[in-house]
Amino acid sequence: MFDLKDVGFRTEGKAAKTLLSDITVSFPTRAFSAIVGHNGSGKSTLLKILARKYRQFSGDIRMGTVALTDHSIRDFARKVAYLPQNPTVPPHLSVRELVGFGRYPWRGAFGRYRASDYEKIDQAMVQTHVDGFADRLVSSLSGGERQRVWLAMLLAQDAPILLLDEPTSALDVGHQRDILHLVSDLKNTIGLTVIAVLHDIDMVGRFADHILALRHGTTCWQGDARDFMQADTLQHIYDADIGVITVPQSNISISYIA
């Protein structure tokens, strides 16, 4: 879906700073791609460029065969759904109302909801297992429940590409696993393309199909999960003494600081 060639990004003003340079990568279609690296390495900046939140990038980005900037606003919103870090929930908004916001790019004349919109909203809530509390206030939910509601909103948008910026950062390890398991299942059942900024090494190794690692705004490694969960690879990416063990009778690998 996304092909990048020599992409860079520099802030503006007197204190201008280069945050990304020479990023060349093709994110595979219908796969779960993770962007990893140290804090400040440019992960969220790259995701915001893909989401068209930052426009003043250099290089070339194609979404399909069309330049990223050439898609109309409506067409782009029908293809790409973006979840930022720590999104703010407006007060007194129910789960159903928040999920309904995802239908904005598809609504009919005068912004009216049609029968097909309500069907997509209901379907998205079922897919993310939040239909049981559709009428509750989002602000009353736990962190894990709230994150599933945000995912439901993205699914209601009916876009084939999901961009997720640290979707598990505020969750405990159990809810992190549950959210990423849900995203991975949706990727497989619906055929989504997922690109997510993630920090937890073991979660990346367990759920991601393709990994792009950044350091100081440049690519330091990219490959698949099998090669990612190797001690020498992790030591290279994170510049730390990291070891890896494989859980007996499974294909799950776990990292540790040696």
mmCIF file of C-alpha atoms in Angstrom:
data_model
loop_
_atom_site.group_PDB
_atom_site.id
_atom_site.type_symbol
_atom_site.label_atom_id
_atom_site.label_comp_id
_atom_site.label_asym_id
_atom_site.label_seq_id
_atom_site.Cartn_x
_atom_site.Cartn_y
_atom_site.Cartn_z
ATOM 1 C CA MET A 1 0.000 0.000 0.000
ATOM 2 C CA PHE A 2 2.798 2.455 0.918
ATOM 3 C CA ASP A 3 6.069 2.738 -0.982
ATOM 4 C CA LEU A 4 8.606 5.255 0.338
ATOM 5 C CA LYS A 5 11.791 6.382 -1.365
ATOM 6 C CA ASP A 6 14.380 8.677 0.241
ATOM 7 C CA VAL A 7 11.814 10.225 2.562
ATOM 8 C CA GLY A 8 12.977 12.928 4.935
ATOM 9 C CA PHE A 9 11.410 15.416 7.322
ATOM 10 C CA ARG A 10 12.774 18.610 8.837
ATOM 11 C CA THR A 11 11.035 20.936 11.265
ATOM 12 C CA GLU A 12 10.674 24.601 10.379
ATOM 13 C CA GLY A 13 11.839 27.781 12.082
ATOM 14 C CA LYS A 14 15.079 28.972 13.651
ATOM 15 C CA ALA A 15 15.493 25.750 15.636
ATOM 16 C CA ALA A 16 14.896 23.547 12.577
ATOM 17 C CA LYS A 17 15.878 19.938 13.108
ATOM 18 C CA THR A 18 16.088 16.927 10.811
ATOM 19 C CA LEU A 19 13.883 14.172 12.240
ATOM 20 C CA LEU A 20 13.943 11.725 9.309
ATOM 21 C CA SER A 21 16.286 11.189 6.389
ATOM 22 C CA ASP A 22 16.631 8.719 3.513
ATOM 23 C CA ILE A 23 13.794 6.380 4.570
ATOM 24 C CA THR A 24 13.183 3.820 1.824
ATOM 25 C CA VAL A 25 10.713 1.033 2.574
ATOM 26 C CA SER A 26 7.722 -0.781 1.111
ATOM 27 C CA PHE A 27 5.070 -1.696 3.660
ATOM 28 C CA PRO A 28 3.463 -4.980 2.547
ATOM 29 C CA THR A 29 -0.248 -5.164 1.801
ATOM 30 C CA ARG A 30 -2.523 -7.137 4.163
ATOM 31 C CA ALA A 31 0.284 -7.471 6.701
ATOM 32 C CA PHE A 32 1.016 -6.181 10.191
ATOM 33 C CA SER A 33 4.030 -3.866 10.037
ATOM 34 C CA ALA A 34 5.668 -2.507 13.186
ATOM 35 C CA ILE A 35 7.853 0.598 13.395
ATOM 36 C CA VAL A 36 10.309 0.266 16.286
ATOM 37 C CA GLY A 37 13.348 2.005 17.729
ATOM 38 C CA HIS A 38 14.564 4.236 20.552
ATOM 39 C CA ASN A 39 12.494 7.153 21.818
ATOM 40 C CA GLY A 40 13.068 10.123 19.536
ATOM 41 C CA SER A 41 14.090 7.980 16.574
ATOM 42 C CA GLY A 42 11.316 9.352 14.345
ATOM 43 C CA LYS A 43 8.706 6.584 14.593
ATOM 44 C CA SER A 44 5.665 8.759 15.278
ATOM 45 C CA THR A 45 6.885 11.371 12.806
ATOM 46 C CA LEU A 46 6.972 8.767 10.050
ATOM 47 C CA LEU A 47 3.482 7.523 10.927
ATOM 48 C CA LYS A 48 2.126 11.089 10.916
ATOM 49 C CA ILE A 49 3.580 11.603 7.450
ATOM 50 C CA LEU A 50 1.785 8.482 6.234
ATOM 51 C CA ALA A 51 -1.408 9.809 7.867
ATOM 52 C CA ARG A 52 -0.878 13.183 6.096
ATOM 53 C CA LYS A 53 -0.657 15.050 9.389
ATOM 54 C CA TYR A 54 2.769 16.308 8.289
ATOM 55 C CA ARG A 55 2.950 17.455 4.687
ATOM 56 C CA GLN A 56 6.367 19.102 4.300
ATOM 57 C CA PHE A 57 8.341 15.910 3.720
ATOM 58 C CA SER A 58 10.993 15.314 1.077
ATOM 59 C CA GLY A 59 11.338 12.255 -1.139
ATOM 60 C CA ASP A 60 8.540 10.232 -2.697
ATOM 61 C CA ILE A 61 5.631 8.354 -1.087
ATOM 62 C CA ARG A 62 3.175 6.334 -3.121
ATOM 63 C CA MET A 63 -0.056 4.862 -1.850
ATOM 64 C CA GLY A 64 -0.813 2.302 -4.484
ATOM 65 C CA THR A 65 0.267 3.903 -7.760
ATOM 66 C CA VAL A 66 -0.681 7.456 -6.746
ATOM 67 C CA ALA A 67 1.464 9.985 -4.893
ATOM 68 C CA LEU A 68 0.373 10.333 -1.272
ATOM 69 C CA THR A 69 -0.382 14.044 -1.647
ATOM 70 C CA ASP A 70 -2.491 13.559 -4.797
ATOM 71 C CA HIS A 71 -5.339 11.705 -3.072
ATOM 72 C CA SER A 72 -8.362 13.877 -2.304
ATOM 73 C CA ILE A 73 -9.254 14.356 1.361
ATOM 74 C CA ARG A 74 -12.378 12.218 1.043
ATOM 75 C CA ASP A 75 -10.651 9.480 -0.953
ATOM 76 C CA PHE A 76 -7.773 9.348 1.531
ATOM 77 C CA ALA A 77 -10.157 9.107 4.499
ATOM 78 C CA ARG A 78 -11.887 6.178 2.837
ATOM 79 C CA LYS A 79 -8.581 4.342 2.515
ATOM 80 C CA VAL A 80 -6.597 5.230 5.634
ATOM 81 C CA ALA A 81 -7.728 5.277 9.290
ATOM 82 C CA TYR A 82 -5.337 6.814 11.829
ATOM 83 C CA LEU A 83 -5.283 6.472 15.622
ATOM 84 C CA PRO A 84 -2.930 8.925 17.393
ATOM 85 C CA GLN A 85 -1.337 8.441 20.781
ATOM 86 C CA ASN A 86 -3.685 9.020 23.714
ATOM 87 C CA PRO A 87 -6.719 10.309 21.794
ATOM 88 C CA THR A 88 -9.034 12.557 23.829
ATOM 89 C CA VAL A 89 -12.580 11.359 24.447
ATOM 90 C CA PRO A 90 -15.176 14.163 24.399
ATOM 91 C CA PRO A 91 -17.267 14.090 27.610
ATOM 92 C CA HIS A 92 -20.739 12.540 27.597
ATOM 93 C CA LEU A 93 -20.090 10.564 24.413
ATOM 94 C CA SER A 94 -21.405 7.011 24.220
ATOM 95 C CA VAL A 95 -19.580 4.084 22.643
ATOM 96 C CA ARG A 96 -22.047 3.973 19.751
ATOM 97 C CA GLU A 97 -21.678 7.714 19.116
ATOM 98 C CA LEU A 98 -17.875 7.545 19.065
ATOM 99 C CA VAL A 99 -17.845 4.545 16.733
ATOM 100 C CA GLY A 100 -20.279 6.434 14.494
ATOM 101 C CA PHE A 101 -17.660 9.132 13.900
ATOM 102 C CA GLY A 102 -15.846 6.586 11.757
ATOM 103 C CA ARG A 103 -18.589 6.851 9.134
ATOM 104 C CA TYR A 104 -17.831 10.522 8.424
ATOM 105 C CA PRO A 105 -16.139 9.913 5.012
ATOM 106 C CA TRP A 106 -19.103 7.850 3.824
ATOM 107 C CA ARG A 107 -22.135 9.756 5.080
ATOM 108 C CA GLY A 108 -24.738 10.896 2.575
ATOM 109 C CA ALA A 109 -26.089 14.319 1.688
ATOM 110 C CA PHE A 110 -26.133 16.817 4.579
ATOM 111 C CA GLY A 111 -24.151 14.343 6.681
ATOM 112 C CA ARG A 112 -27.079 12.024 7.226
ATOM 113 C CA TYR A 113 -26.540 8.455 8.370
ATOM 114 C CA ARG A 114 -27.979 5.836 6.033
ATOM 115 C CA ALA A 115 -28.966 2.254 6.772
ATOM 116 C CA SER A 116 -25.579 1.081 5.482
ATOM 117 C CA ASP A 117 -23.810 3.389 7.971
ATOM 118 C CA TYR A 118 -25.700 1.918 10.928
ATOM 119 C CA GLU A 119 -24.865 -1.575 9.667
ATOM 120 C CA LYS A 120 -21.146 -0.741 9.548
ATOM 121 C CA ILE A 121 -21.286 0.757 13.046
ATOM 122 C CA ASP A 122 -22.971 -2.332 14.481
ATOM 123 C CA GLN A 123 -20.594 -4.645 12.620
ATOM 124 C CA ALA A 124 -17.522 -2.778 13.900
ATOM 125 C CA MET A 125 -18.732 -3.004 17.507
ATOM 126 C CA VAL A 126 -19.330 -6.739 17.162
ATOM 127 C CA GLN A 127 -15.895 -7.291 15.583
ATOM 128 C CA THR A 128 -14.165 -5.529 18.485
ATOM 129 C CA HIS A 129 -16.437 -7.033 21.180
ATOM 130 C CA VAL A 130 -17.766 -3.694 22.433
ATOM 131 C CA ASP A 131 -21.401 -4.184 21.379
ATOM 132 C CA GLY A 132 -22.292 -5.291 24.910
ATOM 133 C CA PHE A 133 -21.727 -1.762 26.242
ATOM 134 C CA ALA A 134 -22.702 0.300 23.193
ATOM 135 C CA ASP A 135 -24.741 2.770 25.265
ATOM 136 C CA ARG A 136 -22.184 3.337 28.019
ATOM 137 C CA LEU A 137 -20.101 6.505 28.168
ATOM 138 C CA VAL A 138 -16.637 5.980 26.719
ATOM 139 C CA SER A 139 -15.174 7.905 29.655
ATOM 140 C CA SER A 140 -16.514 5.228 32.043
ATOM 141 C CA LEU A 141 -14.611 2.376 30.378
ATOM 142 C CA SER A 142 -11.328 0.772 31.358
ATOM 143 C CA GLY A 143 -8.213 1.419 29.283
ATOM 144 C CA GLY A 144 -8.475 -1.874 27.415
ATOM 145 C CA GLU A 145 -12.183 -1.406 26.696
ATOM 146 C CA ARG A 146 -11.631 2.147 25.525
ATOM 147 C CA GLN A 147 -8.884 1.073 23.147
ATOM 148 C CA ARG A 148 -11.215 -1.494 21.576
ATOM 149 C CA VAL A 149 -13.783 1.272 21.080
ATOM 150 C CA TRP A 150 -11.220 3.366 19.218
ATOM 151 C CA LEU A 151 -10.460 0.342 17.039
ATOM 152 C CA ALA A 152 -14.180 -0.059 16.396
ATOM 153 C CA MET A 153 -14.312 3.541 15.200
ATOM 154 C CA LEU A 154 -11.476 2.822 12.750
ATOM 155 C CA LEU A 155 -13.235 -0.298 11.494
ATOM 156 C CA ALA A 156 -16.470 1.647 10.989
ATOM 157 C CA GLN A 157 -14.463 3.939 8.723
ATOM 158 C CA ASP A 158 -14.152 0.895 6.458
ATOM 159 C CA ALA A 159 -10.612 1.818 5.401
ATOM 160 C CA PRO A 160 -8.269 -0.989 4.313
ATOM 161 C CA ILE A 161 -5.246 0.628 6.029
ATOM 162 C CA LEU A 162 -4.911 1.217 9.785
ATOM 163 C CA LEU A 163 -2.175 3.475 11.181
ATOM 164 C CA LEU A 164 -1.776 3.013 14.951
ATOM 165 C CA ASP A 165 0.567 5.192 17.026
ATOM 166 C CA GLU A 166 1.532 3.270 20.178
ATOM 167 C CA PRO A 167 -1.913 1.663 20.598
ATOM 168 C CA THR A 168 -0.834 -0.249 23.719
ATOM 169 C CA SER A 169 1.323 2.329 25.521
ATOM 170 C CA ALA A 170 -1.133 2.987 28.387
ATOM 171 C CA LEU A 171 -2.156 -0.644 28.900
ATOM 172 C CA ASP A 172 -0.915 -3.405 31.177
ATOM 173 C CA VAL A 173 0.784 -6.383 29.562
ATOM 174 C CA GLY A 174 -2.374 -8.494 29.459
ATOM 175 C CA HIS A 175 -4.387 -5.816 27.673
ATOM 176 C CA GLN A 176 -1.455 -5.112 25.348
ATOM 177 C CA ARG A 177 -1.551 -8.737 24.241
ATOM 178 C CA ASP A 178 -5.335 -8.690 23.872
ATOM 179 C CA ILE A 179 -5.359 -5.537 21.724
ATOM 180 C CA LEU A 180 -2.575 -6.730 19.437
ATOM 181 C CA HIS A 181 -4.170 -10.173 19.185
ATOM 182 C CA LEU A 182 -7.419 -8.473 18.130
ATOM 183 C CA VAL A 183 -5.628 -6.314 15.566
ATOM 184 C CA SER A 184 -3.801 -9.349 14.185
ATOM 185 C CA ASP A 185 -7.044 -11.335 13.937
ATOM 186 C CA LEU A 186 -8.791 -8.454 12.150
ATOM 187 C CA LYS A 187 -5.853 -8.202 9.765
ATOM 188 C CA ASN A 188 -6.263 -11.860 8.899
ATOM 189 C CA THR A 189 -10.067 -12.027 8.701
ATOM 190 C CA ILE A 190 -10.745 -8.695 6.943
ATOM 191 C CA GLY A 191 -7.505 -8.382 4.991
ATOM 192 C CA LEU A 192 -6.343 -5.149 6.620
ATOM 193 C CA THR A 193 -2.960 -3.512 6.181
ATOM 194 C CA VAL A 194 -1.744 -2.435 9.625
ATOM 195 C CA ILE A 195 1.216 -0.163 10.372
ATOM 196 C CA ALA A 196 1.814 0.442 14.087
ATOM 197 C CA VAL A 197 4.422 2.171 16.223
ATOM 198 C CA LEU A 198 5.260 -0.290 19.017
ATOM 199 C CA HIS A 199 7.751 -0.442 21.889
ATOM 200 C CA ASP A 200 7.439 -3.902 23.405
ATOM 201 C CA ILE A 201 10.009 -6.134 21.700
ATOM 202 C CA ASP A 202 8.250 -9.400 22.540
ATOM 203 C CA MET A 203 4.865 -8.162 21.301
ATOM 204 C CA VAL A 204 6.482 -7.067 18.036
ATOM 205 C CA GLY A 205 8.108 -10.471 17.627
ATOM 206 C CA ARG A 206 4.834 -12.238 18.348
ATOM 207 C CA PHE A 207 2.405 -10.244 16.193
ATOM 208 C CA ALA A 208 4.256 -8.300 13.475
ATOM 209 C CA ASP A 209 4.871 -9.697 9.990
ATOM 210 C CA HIS A 210 7.234 -6.924 8.912
ATOM 211 C CA ILE A 211 9.408 -4.641 11.041
ATOM 212 C CA LEU A 212 11.090 -1.326 10.276
ATOM 213 C CA ALA A 213 13.625 -0.168 12.883
ATOM 214 C CA LEU A 214 14.731 3.469 13.088
ATOM 215 C CA ARG A 215 17.678 5.086 14.830
ATOM 216 C CA HIS A 216 18.265 8.847 14.850
ATOM 217 C CA GLY A 217 15.775 9.277 12.031
ATOM 218 C CA THR A 218 17.279 6.751 9.641
ATOM 219 C CA THR A 219 16.639 3.084 8.889
ATOM 220 C CA CYS A 220 18.925 0.803 10.887
ATOM 221 C CA TRP A 221 17.171 -2.497 10.085
ATOM 222 C CA GLN A 222 14.116 -3.986 8.406
ATOM 223 C CA GLY A 223 12.916 -7.558 7.996
ATOM 224 C CA ASP A 224 10.465 -10.116 9.375
ATOM 225 C CA ALA A 225 9.694 -11.279 12.908
ATOM 226 C CA ARG A 226 11.821 -14.435 12.669
ATOM 227 C CA ASP A 227 14.973 -12.443 11.964
ATOM 228 C CA PHE A 228 13.970 -9.630 14.355
ATOM 229 C CA MET A 229 13.861 -11.919 17.398
ATOM 230 C CA GLN A 230 17.573 -12.697 17.246
ATOM 231 C CA ALA A 231 20.026 -11.452 19.866
ATOM 232 C CA ASP A 232 22.429 -9.884 17.360
ATOM 233 C CA THR A 233 19.581 -8.091 15.556
ATOM 234 C CA LEU A 234 18.122 -6.658 18.768
ATOM 235 C CA GLN A 235 21.552 -5.630 20.025
ATOM 236 C CA HIS A 236 22.146 -3.785 16.750
ATOM 237 C CA ILE A 237 18.772 -2.001 16.820
ATOM 238 C CA TYR A 238 18.689 -1.029 20.486
ATOM 239 C CA ASP A 239 22.426 -0.779 21.206
ATOM 240 C CA ALA A 240 21.990 -2.897 24.337
ATOM 241 C CA ASP A 241 23.069 -6.334 25.541
ATOM 242 C CA ILE A 242 19.852 -8.242 24.757
ATOM 243 C CA GLY A 243 19.408 -12.002 24.749
ATOM 244 C CA VAL A 244 16.587 -14.138 23.327
ATOM 245 C CA ILE A 245 15.124 -17.442 24.456
ATOM 246 C CA THR A 246 12.450 -19.563 22.769
ATOM 247 C CA VAL A 247 9.578 -20.905 24.848
ATOM 248 C CA PRO A 248 9.710 -24.738 24.707
ATOM 249 C CA GLN A 249 7.192 -26.387 22.381
ATOM 250 C CA SER A 250 6.142 -23.063 20.868
ATOM 251 C CA ASN A 251 7.251 -20.531 18.274
ATOM 252 C CA ILE A 252 7.233 -17.691 20.822
ATOM 253 C CA SER A 253 10.541 -15.958 21.603
ATOM 254 C CA ILE A 254 11.190 -13.769 24.625
ATOM 255 C CA SER A 255 13.888 -11.118 24.955
ATOM 256 C CA TYR A 256 15.798 -10.161 28.098
ATOM 257 C CA ILE A 257 18.497 -7.723 29.097
ATOM 258 C CA ALA A 258 21.651 -9.742 29.652
#
